[in-house]
Short mmCIF file of C-alpha atoms in Angstrom, two decimals:
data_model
loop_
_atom_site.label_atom_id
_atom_site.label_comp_id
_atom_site.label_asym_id
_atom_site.label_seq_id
_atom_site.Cartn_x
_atom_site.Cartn_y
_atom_site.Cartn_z
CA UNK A 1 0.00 0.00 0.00
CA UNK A 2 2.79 2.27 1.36
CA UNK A 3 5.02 1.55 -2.33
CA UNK A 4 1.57 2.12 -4.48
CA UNK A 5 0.75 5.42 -2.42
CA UNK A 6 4.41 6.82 -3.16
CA UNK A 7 4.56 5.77 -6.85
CA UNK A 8 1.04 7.65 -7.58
CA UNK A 9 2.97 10.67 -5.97
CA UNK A 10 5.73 10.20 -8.00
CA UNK A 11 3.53 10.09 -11.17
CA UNK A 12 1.37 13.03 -9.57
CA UNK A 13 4.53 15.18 -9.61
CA UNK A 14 5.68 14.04 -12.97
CA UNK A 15 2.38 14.73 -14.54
CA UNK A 16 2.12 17.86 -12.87
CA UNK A 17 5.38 19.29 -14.31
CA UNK A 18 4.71 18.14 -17.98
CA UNK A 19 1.86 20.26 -17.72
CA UNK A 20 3.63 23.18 -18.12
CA UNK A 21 6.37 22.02 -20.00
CA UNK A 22 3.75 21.33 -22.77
CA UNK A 23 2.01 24.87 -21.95
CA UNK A 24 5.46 26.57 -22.16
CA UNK A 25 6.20 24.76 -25.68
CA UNK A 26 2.96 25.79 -26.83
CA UNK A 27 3.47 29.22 -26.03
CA UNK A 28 6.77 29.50 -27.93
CA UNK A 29 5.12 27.29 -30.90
CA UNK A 30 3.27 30.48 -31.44
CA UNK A 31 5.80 32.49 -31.77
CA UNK A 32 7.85 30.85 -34.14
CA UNK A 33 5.18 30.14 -36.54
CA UNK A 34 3.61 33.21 -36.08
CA UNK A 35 6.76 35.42 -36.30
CA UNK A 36 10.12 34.13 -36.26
CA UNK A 37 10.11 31.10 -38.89
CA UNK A 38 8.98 33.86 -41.33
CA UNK A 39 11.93 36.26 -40.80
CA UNK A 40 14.51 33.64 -41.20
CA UNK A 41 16.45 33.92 -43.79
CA UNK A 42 16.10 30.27 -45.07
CA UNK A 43 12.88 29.11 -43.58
CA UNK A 44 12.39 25.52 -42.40
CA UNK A 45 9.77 23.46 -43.71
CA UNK A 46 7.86 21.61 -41.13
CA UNK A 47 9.55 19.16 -40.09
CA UNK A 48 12.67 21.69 -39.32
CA UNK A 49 9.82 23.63 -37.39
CA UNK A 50 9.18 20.43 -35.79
CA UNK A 51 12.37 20.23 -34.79
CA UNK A 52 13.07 23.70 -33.04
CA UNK A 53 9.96 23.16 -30.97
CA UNK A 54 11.50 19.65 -29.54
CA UNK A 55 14.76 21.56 -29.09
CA UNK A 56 12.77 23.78 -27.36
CA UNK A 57 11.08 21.90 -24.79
CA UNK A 58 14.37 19.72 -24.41
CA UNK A 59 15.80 22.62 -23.02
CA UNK A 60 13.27 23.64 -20.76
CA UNK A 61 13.22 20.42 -19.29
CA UNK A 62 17.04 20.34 -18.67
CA UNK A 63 16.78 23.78 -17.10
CA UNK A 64 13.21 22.95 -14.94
CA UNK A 65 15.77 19.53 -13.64
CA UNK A 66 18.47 21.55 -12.74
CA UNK A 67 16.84 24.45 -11.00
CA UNK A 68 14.40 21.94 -9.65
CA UNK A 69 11.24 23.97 -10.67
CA UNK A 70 9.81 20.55 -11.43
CA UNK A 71 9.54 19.53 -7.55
CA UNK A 72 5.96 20.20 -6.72
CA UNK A 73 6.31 18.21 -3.67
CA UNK A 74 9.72 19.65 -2.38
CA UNK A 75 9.89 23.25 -2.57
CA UNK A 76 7.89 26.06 -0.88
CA UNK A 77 5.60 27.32 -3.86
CA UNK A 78 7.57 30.88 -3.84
CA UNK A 79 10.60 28.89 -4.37
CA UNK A 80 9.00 27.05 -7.35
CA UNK A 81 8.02 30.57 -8.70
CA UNK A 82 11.07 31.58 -8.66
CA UNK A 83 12.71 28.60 -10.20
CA UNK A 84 10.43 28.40 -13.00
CA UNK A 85 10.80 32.20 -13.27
CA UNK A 86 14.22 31.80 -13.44
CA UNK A 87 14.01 28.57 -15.92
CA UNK A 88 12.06 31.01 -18.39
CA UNK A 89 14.36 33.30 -18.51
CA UNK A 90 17.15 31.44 -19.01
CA UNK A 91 15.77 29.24 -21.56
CA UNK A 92 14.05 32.00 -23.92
CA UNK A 93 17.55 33.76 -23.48
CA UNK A 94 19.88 30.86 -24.78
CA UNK A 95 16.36 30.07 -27.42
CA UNK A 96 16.67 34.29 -28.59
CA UNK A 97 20.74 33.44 -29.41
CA UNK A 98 19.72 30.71 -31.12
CA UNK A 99 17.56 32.31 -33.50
CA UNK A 100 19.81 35.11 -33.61
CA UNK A 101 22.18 32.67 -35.24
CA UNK A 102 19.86 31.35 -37.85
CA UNK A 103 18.84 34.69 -38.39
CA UNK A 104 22.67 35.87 -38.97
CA UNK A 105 22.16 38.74 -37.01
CA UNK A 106 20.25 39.90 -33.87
CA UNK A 107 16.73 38.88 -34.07
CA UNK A 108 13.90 41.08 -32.90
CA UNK A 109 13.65 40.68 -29.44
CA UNK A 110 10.24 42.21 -28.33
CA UNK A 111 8.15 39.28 -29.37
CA UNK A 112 10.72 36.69 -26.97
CA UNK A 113 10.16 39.84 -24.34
CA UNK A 114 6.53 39.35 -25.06
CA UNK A 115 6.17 35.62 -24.75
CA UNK A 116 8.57 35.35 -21.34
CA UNK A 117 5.84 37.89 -19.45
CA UNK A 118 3.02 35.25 -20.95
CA UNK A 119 5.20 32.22 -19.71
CA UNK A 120 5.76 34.42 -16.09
CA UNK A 121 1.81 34.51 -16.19
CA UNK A 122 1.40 30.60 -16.60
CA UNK A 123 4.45 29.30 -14.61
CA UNK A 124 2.69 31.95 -11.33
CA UNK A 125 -0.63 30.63 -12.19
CA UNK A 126 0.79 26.66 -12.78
CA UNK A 127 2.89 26.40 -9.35
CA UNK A 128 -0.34 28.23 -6.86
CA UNK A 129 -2.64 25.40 -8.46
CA UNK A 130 -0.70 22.44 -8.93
CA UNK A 131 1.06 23.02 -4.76
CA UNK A 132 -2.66 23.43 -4.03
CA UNK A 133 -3.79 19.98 -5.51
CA UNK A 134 -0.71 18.25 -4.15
CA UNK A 135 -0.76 19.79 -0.59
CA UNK A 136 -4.53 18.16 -0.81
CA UNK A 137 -3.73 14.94 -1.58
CA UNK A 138 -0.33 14.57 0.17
CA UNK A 139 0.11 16.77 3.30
CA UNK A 140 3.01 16.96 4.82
CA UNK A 141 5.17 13.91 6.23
CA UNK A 142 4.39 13.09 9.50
CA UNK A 143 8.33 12.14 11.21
CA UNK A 144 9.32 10.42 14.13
CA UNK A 145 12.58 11.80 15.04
CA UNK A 146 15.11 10.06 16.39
CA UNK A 147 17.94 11.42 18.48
CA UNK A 148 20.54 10.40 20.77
CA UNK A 149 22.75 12.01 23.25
CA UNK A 150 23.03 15.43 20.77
CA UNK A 151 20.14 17.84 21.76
CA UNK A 152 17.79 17.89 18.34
CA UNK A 153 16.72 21.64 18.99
CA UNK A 154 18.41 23.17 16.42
CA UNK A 155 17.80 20.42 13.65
CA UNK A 156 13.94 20.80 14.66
CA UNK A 157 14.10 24.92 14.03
CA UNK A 158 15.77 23.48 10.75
CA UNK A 159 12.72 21.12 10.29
CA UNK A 160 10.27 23.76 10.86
CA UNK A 161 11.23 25.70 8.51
CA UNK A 162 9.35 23.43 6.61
CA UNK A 163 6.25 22.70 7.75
CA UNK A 164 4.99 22.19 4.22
CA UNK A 165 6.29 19.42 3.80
CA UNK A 166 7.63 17.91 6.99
CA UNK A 167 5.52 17.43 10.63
CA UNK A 168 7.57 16.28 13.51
CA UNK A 169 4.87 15.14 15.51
CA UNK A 170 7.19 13.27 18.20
CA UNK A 171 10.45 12.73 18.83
CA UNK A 172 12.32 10.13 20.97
CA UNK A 173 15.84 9.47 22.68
CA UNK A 174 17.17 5.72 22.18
CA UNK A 175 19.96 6.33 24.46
CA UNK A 176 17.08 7.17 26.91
CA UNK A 177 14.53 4.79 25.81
CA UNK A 178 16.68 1.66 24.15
CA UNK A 179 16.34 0.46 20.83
CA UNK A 180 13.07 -1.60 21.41
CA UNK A 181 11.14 0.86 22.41
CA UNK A 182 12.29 2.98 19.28
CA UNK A 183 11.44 -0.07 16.91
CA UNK A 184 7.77 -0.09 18.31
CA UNK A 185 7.41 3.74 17.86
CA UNK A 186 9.04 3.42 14.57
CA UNK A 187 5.99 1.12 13.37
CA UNK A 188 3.52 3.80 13.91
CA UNK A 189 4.81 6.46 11.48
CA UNK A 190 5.33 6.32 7.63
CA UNK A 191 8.51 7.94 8.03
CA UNK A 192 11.66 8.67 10.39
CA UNK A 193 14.23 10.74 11.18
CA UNK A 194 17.19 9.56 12.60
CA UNK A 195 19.59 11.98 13.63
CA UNK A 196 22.95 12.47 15.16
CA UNK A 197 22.74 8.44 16.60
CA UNK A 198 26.40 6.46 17.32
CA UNK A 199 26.99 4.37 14.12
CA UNK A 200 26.07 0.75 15.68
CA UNK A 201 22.98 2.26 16.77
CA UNK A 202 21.90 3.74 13.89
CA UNK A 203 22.77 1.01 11.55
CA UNK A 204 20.31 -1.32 13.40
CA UNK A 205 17.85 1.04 13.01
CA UNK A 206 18.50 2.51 9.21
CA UNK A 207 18.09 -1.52 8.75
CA UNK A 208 14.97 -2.09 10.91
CA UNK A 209 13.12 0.72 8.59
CA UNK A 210 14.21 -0.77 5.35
CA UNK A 211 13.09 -4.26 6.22
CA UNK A 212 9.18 -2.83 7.75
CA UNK A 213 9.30 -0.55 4.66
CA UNK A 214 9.67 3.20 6.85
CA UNK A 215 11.09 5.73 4.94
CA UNK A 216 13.96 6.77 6.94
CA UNK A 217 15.97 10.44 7.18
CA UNK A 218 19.31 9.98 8.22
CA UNK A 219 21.70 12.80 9.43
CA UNK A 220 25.07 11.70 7.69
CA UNK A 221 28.14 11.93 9.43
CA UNK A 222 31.56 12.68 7.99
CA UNK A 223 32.35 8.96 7.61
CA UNK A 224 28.94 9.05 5.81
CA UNK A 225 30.19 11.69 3.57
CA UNK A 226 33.33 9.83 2.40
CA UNK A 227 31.81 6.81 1.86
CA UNK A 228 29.34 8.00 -0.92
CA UNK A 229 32.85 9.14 -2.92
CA UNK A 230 34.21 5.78 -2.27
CA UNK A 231 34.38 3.59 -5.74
CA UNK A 232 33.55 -0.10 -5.41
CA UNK A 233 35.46 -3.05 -6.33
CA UNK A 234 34.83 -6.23 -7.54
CA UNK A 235 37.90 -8.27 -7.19
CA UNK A 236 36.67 -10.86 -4.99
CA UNK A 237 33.09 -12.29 -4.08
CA UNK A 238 32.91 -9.56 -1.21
CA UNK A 239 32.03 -6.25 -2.50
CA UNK A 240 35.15 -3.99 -1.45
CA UNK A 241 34.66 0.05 -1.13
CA UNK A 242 37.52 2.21 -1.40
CA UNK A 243 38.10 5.25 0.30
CA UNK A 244 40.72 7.79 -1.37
CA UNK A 245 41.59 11.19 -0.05
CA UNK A 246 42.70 12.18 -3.80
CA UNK A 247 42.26 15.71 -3.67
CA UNK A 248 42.31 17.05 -6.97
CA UNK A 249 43.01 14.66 -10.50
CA UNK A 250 45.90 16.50 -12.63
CA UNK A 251 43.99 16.57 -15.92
CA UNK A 252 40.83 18.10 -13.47
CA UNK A 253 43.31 20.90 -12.01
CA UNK A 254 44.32 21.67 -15.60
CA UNK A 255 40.53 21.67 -16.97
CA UNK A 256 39.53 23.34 -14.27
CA UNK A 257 42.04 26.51 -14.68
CA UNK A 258 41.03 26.26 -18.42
CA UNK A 259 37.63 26.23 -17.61
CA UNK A 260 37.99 29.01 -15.28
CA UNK A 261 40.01 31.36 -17.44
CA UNK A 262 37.30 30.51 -20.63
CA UNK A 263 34.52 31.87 -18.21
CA UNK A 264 36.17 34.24 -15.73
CA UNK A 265 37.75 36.51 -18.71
CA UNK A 266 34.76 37.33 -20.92
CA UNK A 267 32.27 37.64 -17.61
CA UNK A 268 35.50 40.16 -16.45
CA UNK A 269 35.06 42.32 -19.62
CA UNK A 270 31.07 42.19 -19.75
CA UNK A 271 30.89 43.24 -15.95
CA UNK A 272 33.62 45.83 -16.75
CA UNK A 273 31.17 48.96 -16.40
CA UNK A 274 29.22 47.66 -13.84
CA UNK A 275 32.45 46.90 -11.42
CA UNK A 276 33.54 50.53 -12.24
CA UNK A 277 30.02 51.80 -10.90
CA UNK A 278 30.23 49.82 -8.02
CA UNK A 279 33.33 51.52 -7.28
CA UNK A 280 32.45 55.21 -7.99
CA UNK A 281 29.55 54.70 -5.77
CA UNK A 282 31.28 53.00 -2.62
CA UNK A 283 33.78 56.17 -2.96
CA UNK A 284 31.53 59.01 -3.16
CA UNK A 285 29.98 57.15 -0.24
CA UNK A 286 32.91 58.06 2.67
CA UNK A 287 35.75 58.32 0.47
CA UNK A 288 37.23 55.32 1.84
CA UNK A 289 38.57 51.95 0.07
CA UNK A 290 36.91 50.57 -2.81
CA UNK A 291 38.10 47.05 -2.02
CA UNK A 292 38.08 45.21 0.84
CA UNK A 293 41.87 42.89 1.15
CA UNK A 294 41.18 40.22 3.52
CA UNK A 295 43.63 37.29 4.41
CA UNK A 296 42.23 33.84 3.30
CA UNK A 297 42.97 30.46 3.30
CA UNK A 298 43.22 28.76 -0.05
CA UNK A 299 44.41 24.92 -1.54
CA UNK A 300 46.42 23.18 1.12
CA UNK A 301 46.53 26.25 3.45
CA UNK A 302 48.08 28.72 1.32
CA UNK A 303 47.20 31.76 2.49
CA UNK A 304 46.40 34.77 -0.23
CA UNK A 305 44.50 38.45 0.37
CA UNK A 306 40.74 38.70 -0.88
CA UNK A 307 39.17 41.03 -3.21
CA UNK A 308 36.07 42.14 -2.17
CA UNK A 309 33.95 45.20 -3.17
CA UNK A 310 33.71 47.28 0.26
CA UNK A 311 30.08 46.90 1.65
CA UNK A 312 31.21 47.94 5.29
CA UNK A 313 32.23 51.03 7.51
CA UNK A 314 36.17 51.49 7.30
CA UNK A 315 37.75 50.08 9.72
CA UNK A 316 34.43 48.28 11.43
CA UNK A 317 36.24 45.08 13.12
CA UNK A 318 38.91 47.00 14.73
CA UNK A 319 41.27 44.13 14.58
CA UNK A 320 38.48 41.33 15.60
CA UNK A 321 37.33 38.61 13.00
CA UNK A 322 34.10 37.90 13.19
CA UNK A 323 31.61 37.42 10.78
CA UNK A 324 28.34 39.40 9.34
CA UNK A 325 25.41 39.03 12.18
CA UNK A 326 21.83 39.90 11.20
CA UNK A 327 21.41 43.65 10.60
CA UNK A 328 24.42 44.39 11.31
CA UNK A 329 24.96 48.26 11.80
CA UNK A 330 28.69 48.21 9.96
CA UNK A 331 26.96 47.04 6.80
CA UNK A 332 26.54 50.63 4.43
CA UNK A 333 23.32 51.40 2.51
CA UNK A 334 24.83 50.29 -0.74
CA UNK A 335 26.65 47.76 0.91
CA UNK A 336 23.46 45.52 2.00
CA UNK A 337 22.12 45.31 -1.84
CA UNK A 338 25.79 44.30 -2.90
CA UNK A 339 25.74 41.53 0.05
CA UNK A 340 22.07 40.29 -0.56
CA UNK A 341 23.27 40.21 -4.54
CA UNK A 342 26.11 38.70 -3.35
CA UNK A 343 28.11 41.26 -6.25
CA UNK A 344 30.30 42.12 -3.49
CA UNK A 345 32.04 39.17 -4.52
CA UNK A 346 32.34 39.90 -7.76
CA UNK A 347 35.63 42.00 -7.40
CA UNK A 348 36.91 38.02 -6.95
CA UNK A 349 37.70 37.95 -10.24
CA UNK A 350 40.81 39.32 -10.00
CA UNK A 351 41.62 36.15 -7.46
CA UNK A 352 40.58 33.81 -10.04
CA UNK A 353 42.64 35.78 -13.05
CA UNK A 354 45.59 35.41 -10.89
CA UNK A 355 45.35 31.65 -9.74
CA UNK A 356 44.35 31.91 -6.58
CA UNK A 357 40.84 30.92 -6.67
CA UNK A 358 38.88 28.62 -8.89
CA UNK A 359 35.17 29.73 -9.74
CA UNK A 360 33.60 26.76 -7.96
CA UNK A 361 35.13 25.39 -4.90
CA UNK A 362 35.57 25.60 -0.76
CA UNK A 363 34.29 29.29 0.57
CA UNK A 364 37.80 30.68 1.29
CA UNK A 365 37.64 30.66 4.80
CA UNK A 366 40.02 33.51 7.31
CA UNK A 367 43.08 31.97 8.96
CA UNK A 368 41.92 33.04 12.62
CA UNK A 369 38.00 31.96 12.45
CA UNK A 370 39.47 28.33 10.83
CA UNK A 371 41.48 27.91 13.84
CA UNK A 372 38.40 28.56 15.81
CA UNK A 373 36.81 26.02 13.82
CA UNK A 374 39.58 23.44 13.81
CA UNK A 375 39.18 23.38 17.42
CA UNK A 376 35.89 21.93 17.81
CA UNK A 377 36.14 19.89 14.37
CA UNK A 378 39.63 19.08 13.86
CA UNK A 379 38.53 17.80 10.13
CA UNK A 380 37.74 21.00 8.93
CA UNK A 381 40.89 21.19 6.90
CA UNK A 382 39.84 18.46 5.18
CA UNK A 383 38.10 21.50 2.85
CA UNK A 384 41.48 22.47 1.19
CA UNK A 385 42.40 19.68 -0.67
CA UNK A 386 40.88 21.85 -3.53
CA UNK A 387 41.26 25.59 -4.34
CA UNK A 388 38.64 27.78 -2.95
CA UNK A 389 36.07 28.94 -4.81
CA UNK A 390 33.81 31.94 -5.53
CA UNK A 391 30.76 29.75 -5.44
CA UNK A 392 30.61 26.33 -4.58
CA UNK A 393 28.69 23.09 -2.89
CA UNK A 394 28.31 24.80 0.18
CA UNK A 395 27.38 28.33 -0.83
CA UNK A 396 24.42 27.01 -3.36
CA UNK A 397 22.78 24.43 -0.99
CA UNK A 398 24.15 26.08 2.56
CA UNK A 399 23.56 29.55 4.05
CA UNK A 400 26.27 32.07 5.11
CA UNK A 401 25.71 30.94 8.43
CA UNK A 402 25.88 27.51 8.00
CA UNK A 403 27.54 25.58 10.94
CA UNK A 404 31.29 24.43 10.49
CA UNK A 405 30.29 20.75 10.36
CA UNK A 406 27.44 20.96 7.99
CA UNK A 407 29.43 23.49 5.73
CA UNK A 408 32.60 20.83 6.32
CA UNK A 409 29.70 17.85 5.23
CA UNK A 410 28.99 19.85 1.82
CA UNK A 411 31.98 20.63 0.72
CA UNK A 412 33.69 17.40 1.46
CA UNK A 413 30.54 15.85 -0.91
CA UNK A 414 31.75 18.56 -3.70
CA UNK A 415 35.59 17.41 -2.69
CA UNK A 416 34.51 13.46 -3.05
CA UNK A 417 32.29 13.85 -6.35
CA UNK A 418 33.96 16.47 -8.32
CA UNK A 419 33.84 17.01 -11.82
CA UNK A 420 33.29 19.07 -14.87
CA UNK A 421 30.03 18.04 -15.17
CA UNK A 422 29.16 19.10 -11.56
CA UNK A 423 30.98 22.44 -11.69
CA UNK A 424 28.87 23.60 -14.45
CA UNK A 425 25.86 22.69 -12.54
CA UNK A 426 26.82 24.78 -9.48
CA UNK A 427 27.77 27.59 -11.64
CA UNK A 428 24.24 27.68 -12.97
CA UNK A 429 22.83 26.88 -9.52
CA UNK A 430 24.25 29.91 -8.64
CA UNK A 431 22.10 31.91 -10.16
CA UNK A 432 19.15 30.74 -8.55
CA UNK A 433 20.73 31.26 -5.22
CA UNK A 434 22.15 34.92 -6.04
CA UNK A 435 18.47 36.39 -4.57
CA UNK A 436 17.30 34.60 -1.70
CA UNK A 437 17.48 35.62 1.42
CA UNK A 438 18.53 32.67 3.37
CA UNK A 439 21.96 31.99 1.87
CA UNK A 440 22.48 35.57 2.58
CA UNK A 441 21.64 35.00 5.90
CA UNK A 442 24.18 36.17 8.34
CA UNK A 443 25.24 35.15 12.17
CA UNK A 444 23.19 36.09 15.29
CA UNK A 445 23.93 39.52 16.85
CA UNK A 446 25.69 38.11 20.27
CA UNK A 447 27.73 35.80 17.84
CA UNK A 448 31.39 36.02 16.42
CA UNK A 449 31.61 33.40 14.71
CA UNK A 450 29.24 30.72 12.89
CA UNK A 451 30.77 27.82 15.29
CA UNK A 452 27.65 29.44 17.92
CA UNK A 453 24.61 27.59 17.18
CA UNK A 454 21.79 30.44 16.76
CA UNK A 455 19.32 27.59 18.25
CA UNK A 456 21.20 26.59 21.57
CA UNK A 457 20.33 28.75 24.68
CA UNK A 458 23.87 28.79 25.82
CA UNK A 459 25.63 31.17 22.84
CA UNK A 460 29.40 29.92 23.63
CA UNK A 461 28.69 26.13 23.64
CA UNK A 462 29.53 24.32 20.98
CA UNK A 463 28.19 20.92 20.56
CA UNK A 464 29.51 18.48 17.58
CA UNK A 465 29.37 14.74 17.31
CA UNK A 466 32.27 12.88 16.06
CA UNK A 467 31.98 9.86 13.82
CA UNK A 468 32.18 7.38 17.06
CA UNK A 469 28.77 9.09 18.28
CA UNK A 470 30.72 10.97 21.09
CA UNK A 471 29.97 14.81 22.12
CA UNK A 472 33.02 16.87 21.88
CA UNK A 473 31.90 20.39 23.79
CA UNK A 474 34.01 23.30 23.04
CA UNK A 475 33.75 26.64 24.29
CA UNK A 476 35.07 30.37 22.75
CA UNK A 477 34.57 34.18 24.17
CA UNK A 478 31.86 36.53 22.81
CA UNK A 479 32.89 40.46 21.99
CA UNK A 480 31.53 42.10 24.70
#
């Protein structure tokens, strides 16, 4: 019942999205044949038009995957709006160069101007009413959670965040309870979350939901993380994993700075006026520094000075690192837009011209905050067996404020599963991140660092559990 019930929401969701894939393709099928296939200058005949529509909706459905505008049932419907928003755009901007092309020159661009606002119209009206009919039939996951010595508090702020989709109606200790207690809790809910148990612990129970057929969320650890990057071997009858801290192939490292130059250089001279505006502005501000040189940590602990475009007060550490806290008073007028646009960042591309940063990789972390960091999760170093990036794992799926251990969990998944492939991917990902205000999001006011969980009640105690399921407690001093 429980395998039927998820494969009709499965289908509901993929049904759903073809909706307006097909909506979208009809929409641009009457442009072309009503304006563009005329103005050509060697007109198709219809099977070429044919042909151009399938292009077409192939590339709306590559876009819709990758911004994940198709995921009725996983995103807040503001977030889908935006996707999609996003997807149409994108997609009837690569579409206008390709008709540009076949046109030899710049095509008229008011009716493509003219069919994206219709496609903004259906794409609002599509993701209101199809979240609406799938909210109906499938409201949101009702979750045991599972914890064990770790407080959950923060992870269930996390969870609520999402109320949409997830419902954490109870939640149990199995260091408190034992394990057979757990199991016959576990049998009264559809779905679990397990979270933050010691490894022999949790095994028994990941393996307990699989065989009663419980769909089961599991907090990965570290260990976790590696694993999933391991490759398998089949030498013997025993399936062997192999774990490899290989850092960074030497054919990658030389596609990557190829890759990075090939991008970095024509996005340098396009966002050439822009940069200089930016600048004039932040000087007839206060008259003080355009950019702001910060020391940062880079492939294997080099360290290398930061270009950033100034968005602060001069001067507004005074010789304390700390990070950005929520309305923070240091942050300039001019200075908030550039941080929520993140285009502070974009005076980076001088570190990627000169070699010291890759577009995708590790956020360059400071020297003195990493030390912080290194003493509560001595792994954290792990993150610079690549070159740091401008935008990365971390930055599209985390938030500024992300904890050390989860931001240390993403990036070691980028580290572990790197590729071409993938760096393209976060590169366009980036875009859809570049505007929301979570990943934006910056520290609480009575906190220096990120290493302070927001959630706990005690600001200066820092609680991480290591791979053997044990609490390691750290503490660090507050500015007063």
């Amino acid at each position: 019942m429980k395998q039927k019930k998820n494969q009709f929401r499965r289908l509901l969701a993929y049904a759903l999205s073809w909706v307006i894939i097909f909506v979208l393709s009809y929409l641009y099928w009457v442009v072309w044949t009503g304006y563009y296939a005329h103005t050509i200058p060697d007109p198709f005949w219809n099977k070429g038009n044919w042909v151009v529509i399938g292009v077409y909706t192939v590339i709306t459905y590559a876009f819709m995957k990758l911004y994940g505008s198709r995921n009725i049932g996983d995103y807040r419907v503001v977030d889908i709006i935006y996707s999609q928003c996003l997807t149409v755009t994108m997609v009837n901007a690569f579409d206008y160069g390709i008709i540009s092309l076949l046109n030899r020159w710049f095509a008229d661009i008011r009716p493509i101007i003219l069919l994206t606002a219709f496609d903004f119209l259906c794409v609002i009206s599509w993701a209101v009413v199809s979240k609406y009919i799938y909210s109906k039939i499938y409201p949101p996951r009702k979750l045991l959670l599972i914890y064990g010595d770790h407080d959950p508090d923060g992870f269930i702020v996390k969870m609520n965040t999402r109320r949409d989709k997830y419902n954490i109606n109870e939640f149990i200790c199995a260091t408190e309870h034992g394990l057979d207690a757990v199991k016959k809790k576990i049998l009264e809910y559809e779905s679990v979350i397990i979270c933050d148990l010691p490894a022999a612990e949790r095994n028994i129970l990941v393996k307990y939901c699989f065989e009663k057929n419980v769909r089961a969320y599991v907090t990965p650890k570290l260990s976790d993380i590696i694993l999933l990057g391991a490759e398998s071997s089949n030498t013997f009858d025993t399936p062997l994993l192999i774990c490899k801290n290989r850092g960074i192939r030497l054919e990658h490292k030389v596609l990557k700075r190829i890759m990075d130059l090939a991008i970095i250089i024509p996005i340098t001279l396009l966002t050439l006026p822009f940069m200089l505006v930016f600048a004039l502005i932040i000087k007839l501000g206060d008259g003080g520094d355009v950019f702001y040189k910060q020391k940062r940590l880079t492939y294997h602990g080099k360290v290398f000075e930061i270009y950033k475009f100034r968005t602060m007060k001069m001067n507004s550490e005074q010789g304390v690192a700390q990070l950005a806290k929520k309305d923070d008073d240091r942050i300039t007028p001019f200075g908030n837009f550039l941080r929520k646009t993140h285009l502070d960042e974009l005076a980076q591309v001088i570190n990627i011209l000169k070699g010291d940063m890759s577009i995708v990789g590790p956020r360059p972390e400071r020297p003195e905050i990493a030390a912080e960091y290194c003493k509560v999760v001595p792994e954290f170093n792990f993150r610079l067996e690549v070159k740091a990036g401008l935008t990365g794992y971390a930055q599209v799926f985390g938030k500024y404020n992300t904890t050390p251990y989860d931001k240390l969990k993403l990036d070691l998944y980028y580290i572990e599963h790197q590729s071409f492939i993938m760096d393209i991917e976060l590169i366009l990902k980036t875009l859809r991140i570049m505007f929301t205000k979570e990943s934006t999001e910056g520290i609480d006011a009575n906190q220096v660092t990120a290493l302070d969980s927001p959630f706990s009640k005690n600001k200066t105690e820092i609680k991480i559990i290591d791979d053997d399921g044990k609490m390691k407690v750290d503490r660090i001093e507050n500015e007063s």
